[in-house]
């Protein structure tokens, strides 16, 4: 809805990993270090450029989502104002997409810095 701002700096997640994914009725949540993600738009996992796991609201994540747990982030990319790509040490790329012009798709919260909250 609000698109991904060029100023969003996710540098602090590099080297971090998540130990759990939390599934709500309308969102997928995970934490990387001190950064909390709440995603309401579809999330796709790619390995070697091929889609191998998908999540969307109202559904349980596919088993491939287990592969992102305990795998460190090696880099991230924000190639445009609708896509965040998180790359993991095991070769997985997680795509977080702002796919709605009507509704909020993501909340990104930096713990300890309430002014650094992003609603996308």
Short mmCIF file of N, CA and C in Angstrom, two decimals:
data_model
loop_
_atom_site.label_atom_id
_atom_site.label_comp_id
_atom_site.label_asym_id
_atom_site.label_seq_id
_atom_site.Cartn_x
_atom_site.Cartn_y
_atom_site.Cartn_z
N UNK A 1 0.82 -1.19 0.00
CA UNK A 1 0.00 0.00 0.00
C UNK A 1 0.87 1.26 0.00
N UNK A 2 1.83 1.31 0.91
CA UNK A 2 2.67 2.50 1.00
C UNK A 2 3.98 2.35 0.23
N UNK A 3 4.25 1.16 -0.27
CA UNK A 3 5.48 0.83 -0.99
C UNK A 3 6.68 0.85 -0.05
N UNK A 4 7.75 0.26 -0.50
CA UNK A 4 8.96 0.12 0.30
C UNK A 4 9.83 1.35 0.09
N UNK A 5 10.12 2.02 1.17
CA UNK A 5 10.88 3.27 1.09
C UNK A 5 12.35 2.98 0.80
N UNK A 6 12.97 3.86 0.01
CA UNK A 6 14.39 3.73 -0.29
C UNK A 6 15.24 3.83 0.97
N UNK A 7 14.72 4.51 1.98
CA UNK A 7 15.46 4.72 3.22
C UNK A 7 15.46 3.51 4.15
N UNK A 8 14.68 2.48 3.85
CA UNK A 8 14.63 1.30 4.71
C UNK A 8 16.00 0.62 4.72
N UNK A 9 16.62 0.55 5.87
CA UNK A 9 17.95 -0.04 6.01
C UNK A 9 17.85 -1.30 6.84
N UNK A 10 18.04 -2.44 6.21
CA UNK A 10 17.97 -3.73 6.88
C UNK A 10 19.36 -4.32 7.15
N UNK A 11 20.37 -3.50 7.12
CA UNK A 11 21.74 -3.98 7.32
C UNK A 11 21.89 -4.81 8.59
N UNK A 12 21.15 -4.45 9.63
CA UNK A 12 21.30 -5.14 10.92
C UNK A 12 20.83 -6.59 10.90
N UNK A 13 20.08 -7.02 9.87
CA UNK A 13 19.64 -8.42 9.83
C UNK A 13 20.70 -9.35 9.25
N UNK A 14 21.69 -8.81 8.57
CA UNK A 14 22.74 -9.65 7.97
C UNK A 14 23.49 -10.36 9.09
N UNK A 15 23.60 -11.67 8.97
CA UNK A 15 24.23 -12.49 9.99
C UNK A 15 23.25 -13.02 11.03
N UNK A 16 22.02 -12.53 11.01
CA UNK A 16 21.00 -12.95 11.97
C UNK A 16 20.20 -14.12 11.40
N UNK A 17 19.51 -14.83 12.29
CA UNK A 17 18.66 -15.94 11.87
C UNK A 17 17.41 -15.97 12.74
N UNK A 18 16.41 -16.68 12.28
CA UNK A 18 15.19 -16.87 13.04
C UNK A 18 15.11 -18.31 13.52
N UNK A 19 14.53 -18.48 14.69
CA UNK A 19 14.35 -19.83 15.22
C UNK A 19 12.91 -20.28 15.13
N UNK A 20 12.03 -19.37 14.72
CA UNK A 20 10.63 -19.76 14.58
C UNK A 20 9.90 -18.85 13.62
N UNK A 21 8.89 -19.40 12.99
CA UNK A 21 7.94 -18.65 12.19
C UNK A 21 6.61 -18.72 12.93
N UNK A 22 5.95 -17.59 13.04
CA UNK A 22 4.66 -17.55 13.72
C UNK A 22 3.59 -17.30 12.66
N UNK A 23 2.54 -18.11 12.70
CA UNK A 23 1.50 -18.03 11.70
C UNK A 23 0.23 -17.51 12.34
N UNK A 24 -0.24 -16.37 11.86
CA UNK A 24 -1.52 -15.84 12.29
C UNK A 24 -2.55 -16.12 11.21
N UNK A 25 -3.78 -15.76 11.50
CA UNK A 25 -4.83 -16.00 10.50
C UNK A 25 -4.58 -15.19 9.23
N UNK A 26 -3.99 -14.00 9.40
CA UNK A 26 -3.80 -13.12 8.25
C UNK A 26 -2.35 -12.71 8.03
N UNK A 27 -1.41 -13.28 8.81
CA UNK A 27 -0.02 -12.85 8.63
C UNK A 27 0.97 -13.94 9.00
N UNK A 28 2.19 -13.76 8.51
CA UNK A 28 3.33 -14.61 8.83
C UNK A 28 4.31 -13.70 9.55
N UNK A 29 4.80 -14.15 10.71
CA UNK A 29 5.69 -13.32 11.53
C UNK A 29 6.99 -14.06 11.79
N UNK A 30 8.09 -13.29 11.81
CA UNK A 30 9.39 -13.84 12.18
C UNK A 30 10.28 -12.70 12.63
N UNK A 31 11.33 -13.04 13.35
CA UNK A 31 12.27 -12.05 13.87
C UNK A 31 13.67 -12.41 13.41
N UNK A 32 14.40 -11.41 12.97
CA UNK A 32 15.81 -11.57 12.59
C UNK A 32 16.60 -10.59 13.44
N UNK A 33 17.27 -11.10 14.47
CA UNK A 33 17.97 -10.22 15.41
C UNK A 33 16.95 -9.36 16.12
N UNK A 34 17.13 -8.05 16.05
CA UNK A 34 16.19 -7.14 16.71
C UNK A 34 15.12 -6.61 15.77
N UNK A 35 15.00 -7.20 14.58
CA UNK A 35 14.02 -6.73 13.59
C UNK A 35 12.88 -7.74 13.48
N UNK A 36 11.66 -7.24 13.74
CA UNK A 36 10.46 -8.08 13.68
C UNK A 36 9.72 -7.81 12.37
N UNK A 37 9.33 -8.88 11.70
CA UNK A 37 8.57 -8.78 10.45
C UNK A 37 7.18 -9.36 10.65
N UNK A 38 6.18 -8.66 10.17
CA UNK A 38 4.80 -9.16 10.09
C UNK A 38 4.36 -8.98 8.65
N UNK A 39 4.13 -10.08 7.95
CA UNK A 39 3.86 -10.03 6.51
C UNK A 39 2.44 -10.52 6.25
N UNK A 40 1.65 -9.72 5.55
CA UNK A 40 0.28 -10.09 5.20
C UNK A 40 0.11 -10.45 3.74
N UNK A 41 1.10 -10.12 2.93
CA UNK A 41 1.05 -10.47 1.50
C UNK A 41 1.75 -11.81 1.30
N UNK A 42 1.56 -12.44 0.15
CA UNK A 42 2.20 -13.73 -0.08
C UNK A 42 3.72 -13.67 0.08
N UNK A 43 4.27 -14.78 0.58
CA UNK A 43 5.72 -14.93 0.76
C UNK A 43 6.15 -16.14 -0.05
N UNK A 44 7.19 -15.97 -0.87
CA UNK A 44 7.69 -17.06 -1.70
C UNK A 44 9.14 -17.36 -1.36
N UNK A 45 9.49 -18.64 -1.37
CA UNK A 45 10.86 -19.08 -1.18
C UNK A 45 11.37 -19.68 -2.48
N UNK A 46 12.58 -19.27 -2.86
CA UNK A 46 13.21 -19.75 -4.08
C UNK A 46 14.55 -20.41 -3.74
N UNK A 47 14.86 -21.48 -4.44
CA UNK A 47 16.17 -22.12 -4.36
C UNK A 47 16.62 -22.35 -5.79
N UNK A 48 17.83 -21.89 -6.09
CA UNK A 48 18.35 -21.97 -7.45
C UNK A 48 17.39 -21.35 -8.46
N UNK A 49 16.75 -20.25 -8.05
CA UNK A 49 15.85 -19.54 -8.94
C UNK A 49 14.49 -20.16 -9.12
N UNK A 50 14.23 -21.29 -8.44
CA UNK A 50 12.95 -21.99 -8.61
C UNK A 50 12.12 -21.89 -7.34
N UNK A 51 10.85 -21.56 -7.50
CA UNK A 51 9.92 -21.48 -6.39
C UNK A 51 9.77 -22.87 -5.76
N UNK A 52 9.98 -22.98 -4.44
CA UNK A 52 9.79 -24.27 -3.80
C UNK A 52 8.89 -24.22 -2.56
N UNK A 53 8.50 -23.03 -2.12
CA UNK A 53 7.55 -22.93 -1.01
C UNK A 53 6.82 -21.60 -1.09
N UNK A 54 5.56 -21.62 -0.66
CA UNK A 54 4.69 -20.46 -0.77
C UNK A 54 3.83 -20.36 0.48
N UNK A 55 3.57 -19.13 0.92
CA UNK A 55 2.60 -18.88 1.98
C UNK A 55 1.72 -17.71 1.58
N UNK A 56 0.44 -17.81 1.94
CA UNK A 56 -0.46 -16.68 1.81
C UNK A 56 -1.49 -16.77 2.93
N UNK A 57 -2.11 -15.63 3.23
CA UNK A 57 -3.02 -15.59 4.37
C UNK A 57 -4.10 -16.66 4.27
N UNK A 58 -4.46 -17.19 5.44
CA UNK A 58 -5.48 -18.22 5.50
C UNK A 58 -4.95 -19.62 5.25
N UNK A 59 -3.64 -19.75 5.01
CA UNK A 59 -3.05 -21.05 4.74
C UNK A 59 -1.87 -21.30 5.67
N UNK A 60 -1.56 -22.55 5.87
CA UNK A 60 -0.38 -22.94 6.62
C UNK A 60 0.82 -22.87 5.68
N UNK A 61 1.99 -22.42 6.15
CA UNK A 61 3.16 -22.38 5.26
C UNK A 61 3.54 -23.78 4.78
N UNK A 62 4.02 -23.85 3.57
CA UNK A 62 4.48 -25.12 3.03
C UNK A 62 5.74 -25.56 3.77
N UNK A 63 6.05 -26.86 3.78
CA UNK A 63 7.19 -27.39 4.55
C UNK A 63 8.54 -26.73 4.26
N UNK A 64 8.73 -26.17 3.09
CA UNK A 64 9.99 -25.53 2.77
C UNK A 64 10.35 -24.39 3.70
N UNK A 65 9.37 -23.84 4.40
CA UNK A 65 9.64 -22.75 5.33
C UNK A 65 10.48 -23.21 6.52
N UNK A 66 10.51 -24.50 6.81
CA UNK A 66 11.41 -25.01 7.86
C UNK A 66 12.86 -24.70 7.52
N UNK A 67 13.18 -24.64 6.24
CA UNK A 67 14.56 -24.44 5.80
C UNK A 67 15.11 -23.05 6.09
N UNK A 68 14.24 -22.08 6.40
CA UNK A 68 14.76 -20.75 6.71
C UNK A 68 15.11 -20.60 8.19
N UNK A 69 14.64 -21.53 9.01
CA UNK A 69 14.94 -21.45 10.44
C UNK A 69 16.39 -21.87 10.70
N UNK A 70 17.06 -21.10 11.55
CA UNK A 70 18.46 -21.33 11.92
C UNK A 70 19.44 -21.17 10.76
N UNK A 71 19.01 -20.51 9.71
CA UNK A 71 19.90 -20.19 8.59
C UNK A 71 20.11 -18.67 8.60
N UNK A 72 21.36 -18.26 8.64
CA UNK A 72 21.68 -16.84 8.74
C UNK A 72 21.41 -16.11 7.42
N UNK A 73 21.05 -14.85 7.55
CA UNK A 73 20.89 -13.97 6.39
C UNK A 73 22.29 -13.57 5.91
N UNK A 74 22.56 -13.75 4.64
CA UNK A 74 23.85 -13.35 4.08
C UNK A 74 23.78 -11.99 3.40
N UNK A 75 22.60 -11.65 2.90
CA UNK A 75 22.42 -10.34 2.27
C UNK A 75 20.94 -10.09 2.06
N UNK A 76 20.63 -8.86 1.81
CA UNK A 76 19.26 -8.49 1.44
C UNK A 76 19.34 -7.54 0.26
N UNK A 77 18.23 -7.44 -0.44
CA UNK A 77 18.17 -6.53 -1.58
C UNK A 77 16.77 -5.95 -1.64
N UNK A 78 16.69 -4.69 -2.00
CA UNK A 78 15.40 -4.04 -2.25
C UNK A 78 15.49 -3.50 -3.68
N UNK A 79 15.21 -4.37 -4.67
CA UNK A 79 15.41 -3.97 -6.07
C UNK A 79 14.42 -2.94 -6.59
N UNK A 80 13.26 -2.84 -5.93
CA UNK A 80 12.27 -1.83 -6.32
C UNK A 80 11.36 -1.56 -5.13
N UNK A 81 10.38 -0.71 -5.30
CA UNK A 81 9.54 -0.30 -4.16
C UNK A 81 8.44 -1.30 -3.81
N UNK A 82 8.49 -2.49 -4.41
CA UNK A 82 7.49 -3.51 -4.10
C UNK A 82 8.10 -4.85 -3.67
N UNK A 83 9.42 -4.94 -3.56
CA UNK A 83 10.05 -6.23 -3.28
C UNK A 83 11.25 -6.10 -2.34
N UNK A 84 11.24 -6.96 -1.32
CA UNK A 84 12.40 -7.16 -0.45
C UNK A 84 12.83 -8.61 -0.64
N UNK A 85 14.10 -8.83 -0.91
CA UNK A 85 14.64 -10.18 -1.04
C UNK A 85 15.61 -10.42 0.10
N UNK A 86 15.35 -11.47 0.87
CA UNK A 86 16.24 -11.88 1.96
C UNK A 86 16.94 -13.16 1.51
N UNK A 87 18.26 -13.15 1.49
CA UNK A 87 19.02 -14.32 1.07
C UNK A 87 19.65 -14.98 2.29
N UNK A 88 19.49 -16.29 2.37
CA UNK A 88 19.98 -17.09 3.49
C UNK A 88 21.24 -17.85 3.09
N UNK A 89 22.02 -18.24 4.10
CA UNK A 89 23.29 -18.92 3.87
C UNK A 89 23.12 -20.27 3.16
N UNK A 90 21.93 -20.86 3.22
CA UNK A 90 21.70 -22.15 2.58
C UNK A 90 21.17 -22.01 1.15
N UNK A 91 21.28 -20.81 0.58
CA UNK A 91 20.90 -20.62 -0.82
C UNK A 91 19.45 -20.25 -1.05
N UNK A 92 18.67 -20.11 0.00
CA UNK A 92 17.26 -19.74 -0.14
C UNK A 92 17.13 -18.23 -0.27
N UNK A 93 16.24 -17.81 -1.16
CA UNK A 93 15.88 -16.40 -1.28
C UNK A 93 14.40 -16.27 -0.93
N UNK A 94 14.11 -15.45 0.08
CA UNK A 94 12.73 -15.20 0.49
C UNK A 94 12.30 -13.88 -0.12
N UNK A 95 11.17 -13.91 -0.83
CA UNK A 95 10.65 -12.71 -1.47
C UNK A 95 9.44 -12.20 -0.68
N UNK A 96 9.55 -10.96 -0.20
CA UNK A 96 8.47 -10.27 0.50
C UNK A 96 7.97 -9.18 -0.44
N UNK A 97 6.68 -9.25 -0.78
CA UNK A 97 6.15 -8.38 -1.83
C UNK A 97 5.03 -7.48 -1.30
N UNK A 98 5.13 -6.20 -1.65
CA UNK A 98 4.01 -5.28 -1.41
C UNK A 98 3.12 -5.39 -2.64
N UNK A 99 2.05 -6.18 -2.53
CA UNK A 99 1.22 -6.49 -3.69
C UNK A 99 -0.15 -5.82 -3.67
N UNK A 100 -0.35 -4.85 -2.77
CA UNK A 100 -1.67 -4.24 -2.68
C UNK A 100 -1.58 -2.72 -2.70
N UNK A 101 -2.47 -2.11 -3.45
CA UNK A 101 -2.59 -0.66 -3.45
C UNK A 101 -3.64 -0.21 -2.44
N UNK A 102 -4.33 -1.17 -1.82
CA UNK A 102 -5.41 -0.86 -0.89
C UNK A 102 -5.06 -1.12 0.56
N UNK A 103 -4.29 -2.18 0.82
CA UNK A 103 -4.06 -2.63 2.19
C UNK A 103 -2.58 -2.66 2.52
N UNK A 104 -2.31 -2.56 3.83
CA UNK A 104 -0.93 -2.69 4.31
C UNK A 104 -0.49 -4.14 4.15
N UNK A 105 0.74 -4.35 3.70
CA UNK A 105 1.25 -5.70 3.43
C UNK A 105 2.30 -6.15 4.43
N UNK A 106 3.03 -5.20 5.02
CA UNK A 106 4.14 -5.55 5.91
C UNK A 106 4.25 -4.54 7.03
N UNK A 107 4.70 -5.04 8.16
CA UNK A 107 5.12 -4.20 9.26
C UNK A 107 6.53 -4.66 9.63
N UNK A 108 7.46 -3.74 9.69
CA UNK A 108 8.84 -4.05 10.07
C UNK A 108 9.18 -3.16 11.25
N UNK A 109 9.48 -3.80 12.38
CA UNK A 109 9.72 -3.08 13.63
C UNK A 109 11.14 -3.35 14.11
N UNK A 110 11.87 -2.30 14.39
CA UNK A 110 13.21 -2.41 14.96
C UNK A 110 13.08 -2.27 16.47
N UNK A 111 13.28 -3.39 17.19
CA UNK A 111 13.17 -3.38 18.65
C UNK A 111 14.11 -2.34 19.24
N UNK A 112 13.64 -1.66 20.27
CA UNK A 112 14.47 -0.68 20.94
C UNK A 112 14.47 0.68 20.27
N UNK A 113 13.82 0.80 19.13
CA UNK A 113 13.77 2.08 18.42
C UNK A 113 12.36 2.28 17.87
N UNK A 114 11.42 2.70 18.71
CA UNK A 114 10.02 2.81 18.27
C UNK A 114 9.82 3.77 17.10
N UNK A 115 10.77 4.68 16.87
CA UNK A 115 10.65 5.60 15.73
C UNK A 115 11.01 4.91 14.43
N UNK A 116 11.64 3.73 14.53
CA UNK A 116 12.08 3.00 13.34
C UNK A 116 11.13 1.85 13.07
N UNK A 117 9.89 2.17 12.78
CA UNK A 117 8.85 1.21 12.43
C UNK A 117 8.38 1.55 11.02
N UNK A 118 8.28 0.53 10.19
CA UNK A 118 7.91 0.73 8.80
C UNK A 118 6.59 0.00 8.52
N UNK A 119 5.61 0.73 8.04
CA UNK A 119 4.34 0.15 7.60
C UNK A 119 4.35 0.25 6.08
N UNK A 120 4.25 -0.89 5.45
CA UNK A 120 4.36 -0.95 3.99
C UNK A 120 3.08 -1.53 3.42
#
